[in-house]
């Protein structure tokens, strides 16, 4: 198994893409830590994974709170004696408007805080525990919306995900000498749960067809197709890769 004995923390993983990533890494032998903002959904996700025989635990924390993420990384390290993989997945448009005129300051702050600041805070808190020479892998979840102008999301999301891409490259340079790798995936549109289903259904036929027209593989991707790339980036299979942005989008954007 590719991640035998490794400890992986996946933020925002009670559902959606994060849950699929946690499950995929667990199938490869990782001990996974499910993080999310509410107690009930974290417990449910942990129970689901344990019922399938996987090694999972949970930690409730808001990734935009320095105090909470610092305590979370410390607790993970104290419990397991190691921290090998961090996936900065918590984020999204968080139901904020996409039209410029409708984006309030609090919408901007929320999207930037969870997506970009959360990625910074979690990475900053995790890196000291990855510096023991055993290697570490940070995988940030960007988006096609940070790679190119997308009709699906607004400027706050685009700015946050574009920021994550620059953050990924800069941090990779800084922590590479310690054997820590930092990469990002940039997913295209994936129906990851009810919210994305709603977003997709709220798009009219013209908008939906314009998405398909742009995808050489002519379909939306699945959550498992994102998760398997994250597992690859977490594993030794990608041990000479750092600072890369992997476009997982059926060819819709080619970086
Ligand atoms: N689904 C897509 O089409 C798509 C495309 C590109 C990128 N992404 C990115 O993938 C990631 C996951 O997306 P998803 O579609 O699974 O979304 P989702 O809404 O289904 O899941 C996001 C999870 O993050 C959690 N979360 C929100 N704020 C948090 C906080 N402050 N602290 C901790 N957890 C928090 C939510 O509770 C939720 O469980 C996001 O970063 C998103 O931007 C998704």
CSV table of N, CA and C and ligand atoms in Angstrom, one decimal, residues 11-18 21 35-38 41 61-64 88-94 114-115 141-145 157 161 186-193 195-196 223, ligand 1:
chain,number,residue,atom,x,y,z
A,11,UNK,N,-8.4,18.7,5.5
A,11,UNK,CA,-9.3,19.7,6.0
A,11,UNK,C,-10.6,19.7,5.2
A,12,UNK,N,-11.7,20.1,5.9
A,12,UNK,CA,-13.0,20.1,5.2
A,12,UNK,C,-13.4,18.8,4.6
A,13,UNK,N,-13.1,17.7,5.4
A,13,UNK,CA,-13.3,16.4,4.8
A,13,UNK,C,-14.5,15.6,5.3
A,14,UNK,N,-15.5,16.2,6.0
A,14,UNK,CA,-16.6,15.5,6.4
A,14,UNK,C,-17.5,15.1,5.3
A,15,UNK,N,-17.3,15.7,4.1
A,15,UNK,CA,-18.2,15.4,3.0
A,15,UNK,C,-17.4,15.7,1.7
A,16,UNK,N,-18.1,15.5,0.6
A,16,UNK,CA,-17.6,16.0,-0.7
A,16,UNK,C,-16.2,15.5,-1.1
A,17,UNK,N,-15.4,16.3,-1.8
A,17,UNK,CA,-14.1,15.9,-2.3
A,17,UNK,C,-13.2,15.5,-1.1
A,18,UNK,N,-13.2,16.3,0.0
A,18,UNK,CA,-12.4,16.0,1.1
A,18,UNK,C,-12.6,14.6,1.6
A,21,UNK,N,-11.1,12.1,-0.7
A,21,UNK,CA,-9.7,12.0,-0.6
A,21,UNK,C,-9.3,11.2,0.6
A,35,UNK,N,-11.1,16.5,9.3
A,35,UNK,CA,-11.3,17.8,10.0
A,35,UNK,C,-12.5,18.5,9.3
A,36,UNK,N,-13.4,19.1,10.1
A,36,UNK,CA,-14.4,20.0,9.5
A,36,UNK,C,-14.9,20.9,10.6
A,37,UNK,N,-15.9,21.8,10.3
A,37,UNK,CA,-16.2,22.8,11.3
A,37,UNK,C,-17.3,22.3,12.3
A,38,UNK,N,-18.0,21.2,12.0
A,38,UNK,CA,-19.0,20.9,13.0
A,38,UNK,C,-18.9,19.4,13.4
A,41,UNK,N,-21.0,16.3,11.7
A,41,UNK,CA,-20.6,15.8,10.4
A,41,UNK,C,-19.2,15.1,10.5
A,61,UNK,N,-12.3,21.8,13.8
A,61,UNK,CA,-11.6,23.1,13.9
A,61,UNK,C,-11.9,23.9,12.6
A,62,UNK,N,-12.0,25.2,12.9
A,62,UNK,CA,-12.2,26.2,11.8
A,62,UNK,C,-10.8,26.5,11.2
A,63,UNK,N,-10.6,26.2,9.9
A,63,UNK,CA,-9.2,26.4,9.4
A,63,UNK,C,-8.8,27.9,9.3
A,64,UNK,N,-9.8,28.8,9.5
A,64,UNK,CA,-9.4,30.2,9.4
A,64,UNK,C,-9.0,30.7,10.8
A,88,UNK,N,-5.0,20.7,2.2
A,88,UNK,CA,-5.7,21.9,2.4
A,88,UNK,C,-6.9,21.9,1.5
A,89,UNK,N,-8.0,21.3,1.9
A,89,UNK,CA,-9.1,21.1,1.0
A,89,UNK,C,-10.3,22.0,1.4
A,90,UNK,N,-10.4,22.4,2.7
A,90,UNK,CA,-11.6,23.2,3.1
A,90,UNK,C,-11.7,24.5,2.3
A,91,UNK,N,-12.9,24.7,1.8
A,91,UNK,CA,-13.0,25.9,1.0
A,91,UNK,C,-14.2,25.8,0.0
A,92,UNK,N,-14.2,26.6,-1.0
A,92,UNK,CA,-15.3,26.7,-1.9
A,92,UNK,C,-15.8,28.1,-2.0
A,93,UNK,N,-16.8,28.3,-2.8
A,93,UNK,CA,-17.4,29.7,-2.8
A,93,UNK,C,-18.3,30.0,-1.6
A,94,UNK,N,-18.6,28.9,-0.9
A,94,UNK,CA,-19.3,29.1,0.4
A,94,UNK,C,-20.6,29.8,0.2
A,114,UNK,N,-11.3,31.3,4.5
A,114,UNK,CA,-11.4,29.9,4.5
A,114,UNK,C,-10.4,29.3,3.5
A,115,UNK,N,-10.5,29.7,2.2
A,115,UNK,CA,-9.6,29.1,1.2
A,115,UNK,C,-8.2,29.4,1.3
A,141,UNK,N,-5.7,22.5,-2.4
A,141,UNK,CA,-6.8,22.3,-3.4
A,141,UNK,C,-7.1,23.7,-4.0
A,142,UNK,N,-6.6,23.9,-5.2
A,142,UNK,CA,-6.9,25.1,-5.9
A,142,UNK,C,-8.1,24.9,-6.8
A,143,UNK,N,-8.2,25.4,-8.0
A,143,UNK,CA,-9.4,25.2,-8.8
A,143,UNK,C,-9.1,25.7,-10.2
A,144,UNK,N,-9.8,25.2,-11.2
A,144,UNK,CA,-9.7,25.7,-12.5
A,144,UNK,C,-10.0,27.2,-12.5
A,145,UNK,N,-10.9,27.6,-11.5
A,145,UNK,CA,-11.2,29.0,-11.3
A,145,UNK,C,-10.1,29.9,-10.9
A,157,UNK,N,-13.5,34.0,-5.2
A,157,UNK,CA,-13.1,32.6,-5.3
A,157,UNK,C,-11.9,32.5,-6.3
A,161,UNK,N,-8.2,31.2,-5.1
A,161,UNK,CA,-7.6,30.0,-5.7
A,161,UNK,C,-6.3,30.4,-6.4
A,186,UNK,N,-5.8,21.3,-9.3
A,186,UNK,CA,-6.8,22.4,-9.7
A,186,UNK,C,-7.9,21.6,-10.4
A,187,UNK,N,-8.9,21.2,-9.6
A,187,UNK,CA,-10.0,20.5,-10.2
A,187,UNK,C,-10.9,21.3,-11.1
A,188,UNK,N,-11.5,20.7,-12.1
A,188,UNK,CA,-12.6,21.3,-12.9
A,188,UNK,C,-13.8,21.1,-12.1
A,189,UNK,N,-15.0,21.4,-12.7
A,189,UNK,CA,-16.3,21.2,-12.0
A,189,UNK,C,-16.5,19.7,-11.7
A,190,UNK,N,-16.8,19.4,-10.4
A,190,UNK,CA,-17.1,18.1,-10.0
A,190,UNK,C,-18.3,18.1,-9.1
A,191,UNK,N,-19.3,17.3,-9.4
A,191,UNK,CA,-20.5,17.2,-8.6
A,191,UNK,C,-20.1,16.5,-7.3
A,192,UNK,N,-19.8,17.2,-6.3
A,192,UNK,CA,-19.2,16.7,-5.0
A,192,UNK,C,-20.2,16.5,-3.9
A,193,UNK,N,-21.5,16.9,-4.2
A,193,UNK,CA,-22.5,16.8,-3.2
A,193,UNK,C,-23.7,17.6,-3.6
A,195,UNK,N,-24.6,20.6,-2.8
A,195,UNK,CA,-24.4,22.0,-3.1
A,195,UNK,C,-23.9,22.2,-4.6
A,196,UNK,N,-23.0,21.3,-5.0
A,196,UNK,CA,-22.5,21.4,-6.3
A,196,UNK,C,-23.6,21.0,-7.3
A,223,UNK,N,-15.5,12.5,-8.0
A,223,UNK,CA,-14.7,12.8,-6.9
A,223,UNK,C,-13.5,11.9,-6.7
B,1,LIG,N1,-16.6,20.6,-6.4
B,1,LIG,C1,-16.0,21.3,-7.4
B,1,LIG,O1,-16.4,21.4,-8.5
B,1,LIG,C2,-14.7,21.9,-7.1
B,1,LIG,C3,-13.9,22.4,-8.2
B,1,LIG,C4,-12.7,23.0,-7.9
B,1,LIG,C5,-12.2,23.1,-6.7
B,1,LIG,N2,-13.0,22.6,-5.6
B,1,LIG,C6,-12.5,22.8,-4.3
B,1,LIG,O2,-12.4,21.5,-3.6
B,1,LIG,C7,-12.6,21.7,-2.2
B,1,LIG,C8,-13.8,20.9,-1.7
B,1,LIG,O3,-14.9,21.2,-2.5
B,1,LIG,P1,-16.3,20.4,-2.3
B,1,LIG,O4,-17.0,20.6,-3.6
B,1,LIG,O5,-16.1,19.1,-1.8
B,1,LIG,O6,-17.0,21.3,-1.2
B,1,LIG,P2,-18.0,20.9,0.0
B,1,LIG,O7,-18.7,22.2,0.3
B,1,LIG,O8,-18.8,19.7,-0.4
B,1,LIG,O9,-17.0,20.6,1.1
B,1,LIG,C9,-16.2,21.6,1.7
B,1,LIG,C10,-16.1,21.2,3.2
B,1,LIG,O10,-15.3,22.2,3.8
B,1,LIG,C11,-15.9,22.4,5.1
B,1,LIG,N3,-15.5,23.8,5.6
B,1,LIG,C12,-16.0,25.0,5.2
B,1,LIG,N4,-15.5,26.0,5.9
B,1,LIG,C13,-14.6,25.4,6.8
B,1,LIG,C14,-13.7,25.9,7.8
B,1,LIG,N5,-13.7,27.2,8.0
B,1,LIG,N6,-13.0,25.0,8.4
B,1,LIG,C15,-13.0,23.7,8.2
B,1,LIG,N7,-13.8,23.1,7.3
B,1,LIG,C16,-14.6,24.0,6.6
B,1,LIG,C17,-17.4,22.3,4.9
B,1,LIG,O11,-18.1,22.2,6.1
B,1,LIG,C18,-17.4,21.1,3.9
B,1,LIG,O12,-17.6,19.9,4.6
B,1,LIG,C19,-12.8,23.2,-2.0
B,1,LIG,O13,-11.6,23.9,-1.7
B,1,LIG,C20,-13.3,23.7,-3.4
B,1,LIG,O14,-13.0,25.1,-3.7
B,1,LIG,C21,-14.2,22.0,-5.8
